[in-house]
Each structure stands twice: as structure tokens, then as C-alpha cells.
Tab-separated table of C-alpha atoms in Angstrom:
chain	number	residue	atom	x	y	z
A	1	MET	CA	0.000	0.000	0.000
A	2	VAL	CA	1.452	3.367	-1.012
A	3	SER	CA	0.231	6.877	-0.383
A	4	GLN	CA	1.891	9.826	-2.115
A	5	PRO	CA	-0.127	12.901	-1.235
A	6	ALA	CA	0.984	16.317	-2.412
A	7	GLY	CA	0.676	18.878	0.344
A	8	ALA	CA	0.387	16.284	3.146
A	9	ARG	CA	-0.474	17.599	6.615
A	10	VAL	CA	-0.414	15.860	10.016
A	11	THR	CA	-1.632	17.346	13.292
A	12	MET	CA	-1.710	15.654	16.685
A	13	PRO	CA	-0.973	16.747	20.254
A	14	GLY	CA	2.567	18.087	20.285
A	15	LEU	CA	3.179	17.712	16.551
A	16	SER	CA	2.176	19.553	13.426
A	17	ALA	CA	3.778	18.848	10.071
A	18	GLN	CA	3.243	19.864	6.499
A	19	ALA	CA	5.109	18.428	3.515
A	20	LYS	CA	5.048	19.229	-0.174
A	21	GLN	CA	5.496	15.506	-0.831
A	22	ALA	CA	5.136	12.414	1.345
A	23	ASP	CA	5.454	8.744	0.506
A	24	VAL	CA	4.149	6.240	3.053
A	25	ARG	CA	4.516	2.521	2.422
A	26	VAL	CA	3.007	-0.156	4.610
A	27	THR	CA	5.656	-2.875	4.640
A	28	ALA	CA	4.072	-5.244	7.167
A	29	ILE	CA	0.928	-5.770	9.207
A	30	ASP	CA	0.929	-8.203	12.107
A	31	PRO	CA	-2.619	-8.648	13.477
A	32	ARG	CA	-1.305	-10.942	16.226
A	33	THR	CA	0.808	-8.181	17.805
A	34	ARG	CA	-1.350	-5.360	16.348
A	35	THR	CA	1.722	-3.805	14.723
A	36	VAL	CA	1.972	-1.874	11.460
A	37	ARG	CA	5.415	-1.283	9.946
A	38	LEU	CA	5.859	1.763	7.700
A	39	ASN	CA	8.558	3.224	5.481
A	40	VAL	CA	8.205	6.996	5.218
A	41	ALA	CA	9.803	9.465	2.797
A	42	VAL	CA	9.186	13.206	3.160
A	43	ARG	CA	10.314	16.095	0.955
A	44	ASP	CA	10.243	19.838	1.615
A	45	ALA	CA	8.501	19.675	4.976
A	46	THR	CA	8.152	21.763	8.102
A	47	VAL	CA	7.685	19.938	11.396
A	48	ASN	CA	6.783	21.731	14.641
A	49	LEU	CA	7.265	19.770	17.873
A	50	LYS	CA	5.982	20.793	21.289
A	51	LEU	CA	7.800	18.169	23.328
A	52	SER	CA	5.818	18.550	26.566
A	53	GLU	CA	2.599	17.630	24.710
A	54	LEU	CA	4.172	15.060	22.402
A	55	LEU	CA	5.848	13.093	25.195
A	56	ALA	CA	2.891	13.336	27.590
A	57	GLY	CA	0.546	11.525	25.204
A	58	ASN	CA	-2.980	10.784	26.378
A	59	ASP	CA	-5.084	7.741	27.211
A	60	LYS	CA	-6.669	7.678	23.772
A	61	GLN	CA	-3.253	7.554	22.058
A	62	GLN	CA	-1.782	5.000	24.458
A	63	ASN	CA	-4.777	2.650	24.324
A	64	SER	CA	-5.389	2.757	20.572
A	65	GLY	CA	-4.432	-0.915	20.382
A	66	TRP	CA	-2.119	-0.674	17.345
A	67	ARG	CA	1.569	0.199	17.293
A	68	VAL	CA	3.177	1.936	14.354
A	69	VAL	CA	6.850	1.122	13.782
A	70	LEU	CA	9.038	3.051	11.365
A	71	GLY	CA	11.088	0.627	9.314
A	72	GLY	CA	12.677	3.340	7.192
A	73	VAL	CA	12.761	7.126	7.247
A	74	ASP	CA	13.959	9.247	4.307
A	75	VAL	CA	13.813	12.993	4.897
A	76	ARG	CA	15.004	15.685	2.495
A	77	GLY	CA	14.744	19.457	2.597
A	78	THR	CA	12.960	19.499	5.945
A	79	ARG	CA	12.859	22.052	8.764
A	80	VAL	CA	12.177	20.953	12.347
A	81	ASN	CA	11.234	23.467	15.047
A	82	VAL	CA	11.417	22.201	18.641
A	83	ASN	CA	9.663	23.756	21.647
A	84	GLY	CA	11.161	22.139	24.753
A	85	GLN	CA	9.499	24.445	27.296
A	86	GLY	CA	8.571	22.638	30.498
A	87	LEU	CA	11.029	19.786	29.937
A	88	ASN	CA	14.351	21.554	30.470
A	89	ILE	CA	15.121	21.065	26.769
A	90	PRO	CA	16.241	24.130	24.818
A	91	ASN	CA	14.092	25.377	21.947
A	92	GLY	CA	15.689	24.997	18.548
A	93	SER	CA	15.378	25.141	14.786
A	94	PHE	CA	16.960	22.464	12.611
A	95	SER	CA	17.291	21.223	9.061
A	96	ALA	CA	17.109	17.504	8.373
A	97	SER	CA	18.283	15.539	5.345
A	98	ARG	CA	19.644	12.095	4.500
A	99	THR	CA	23.420	11.479	4.439
A	100	GLN	CA	25.161	9.184	1.938
A	101	ASP	CA	25.479	6.447	4.576
A	102	GLY	CA	21.752	6.548	5.376
A	103	ALA	CA	21.820	8.555	8.605
A	104	LEU	CA	19.582	11.563	9.167
A	105	ALA	CA	21.739	14.705	9.257
A	106	VAL	CA	20.315	17.199	11.763
A	107	ARG	CA	21.872	20.657	11.718
A	108	GLY	CA	20.791	23.772	13.568
A	109	ARG	CA	20.776	25.883	16.678
A	110	THR	CA	19.146	25.752	20.065
A	111	THR	CA	18.756	28.660	22.461
A	112	GLU	CA	21.941	27.305	24.096
A	113	GLY	CA	24.067	26.958	20.965
A	114	GLU	CA	24.707	24.941	17.844
A	115	LEU	CA	23.599	21.323	17.483
A	116	ASN	CA	24.822	19.023	14.732
A	117	ALA	CA	24.105	15.309	14.785
A	118	ASN	CA	23.715	12.287	12.575
A	119	VAL	CA	20.692	10.279	13.694
A	120	VAL	CA	20.216	6.597	12.959
A	121	VAL	CA	16.668	5.299	13.217
A	122	GLY	CA	16.543	1.603	13.911
A	123	GLU	CA	15.247	-1.147	16.110
A	124	LYS	CA	16.874	-2.545	19.193
A	125	THR	CA	15.827	-5.695	21.071
A	126	ALA	CA	12.044	-5.667	20.545
A	127	PRO	CA	10.541	-5.119	17.086
A	128	THR	CA	8.347	-2.241	18.307
A	129	LEU	CA	11.034	-0.173	20.031
A	130	THR	CA	12.443	2.630	17.929
A	131	VAL	CA	15.807	3.918	19.106
A	132	LEU	CA	17.430	7.212	18.134
A	133	MET	CA	21.209	7.235	18.458
A	134	TRP	CA	22.838	10.662	18.353
A	135	THR	CA	26.415	11.041	17.183
A	136	PRO	CA	27.530	14.619	17.847
A	137	MET	CA	29.350	16.239	14.947
A	138	PRO	CA	32.059	18.859	15.451
A	139	ALA	CA	30.995	22.454	14.822
A	140	PHE	CA	32.853	24.235	12.044
């Protein structure tokens, strides 16, 4: 199953995103574990995160019964704005794009200084746990 909407928009507590192009592929559905695996590609997007809302979740989100696992993420030409108020996380604005080795290159500034990282999205131990590993890059 593939969806390639032009002008895709997503809004949920703590997250709003708009992309000129998005490609979502369902790569697996496991009714036994109620898990859906997706590959996602996004081009020319803006993502706004309010971390206090996003990480708090709510009962409706937590008890939806299905888990969505990202099997692959391909992001190009994307801006990410982070509001960390209330969590002791500095606000920041970042660009995100794919590196040649498949990592997600995050470059930008927080209210406390520059942040550059290569992010690898992958699974560790359980098939439904998504782990972000940050490798700090030297500032130039």
C-alpha cells in the first residue's frame, strides 16, 4: 500500500507537520501483535514539535491498540522546530536531510548553541522499540 499525497499535513498533540510531498509505504501488518510497519519518505517539509505535549501523550493515544513502527525514514529538505518548554530542553530550529550512509543529518541551533548530529533510526531488542542514536558532529 502506497500513499503519495501532495501537500500532506499531520496534526496531533505536540506535533504539526506539512510536507510538499510524502510517501508512506506499509511494509508489514501483524494482526497478532497489532503492529503496522511503515517506510516513510518526506520532501520539503516543516515539522513543529511541542515536546511537553508530544511526550505526555494521552489515554486515547496510548490505548489505541495498534503500534506503528518506522522501518525506514527518508527525509530531504525538511525544517524541524522544537519547543522544549517545560522539559528543560532548549528550543531549537533544525534542518534535516539524508546522508550518503543513510543517517539523518540534523543541523541547527538551540537557544543554548549549535547542534549538529547524525541520527540513525533503527530497532533494538524488541521489534516495536524505535531507538534514536545521536552522534555529535564537530561544529565548524
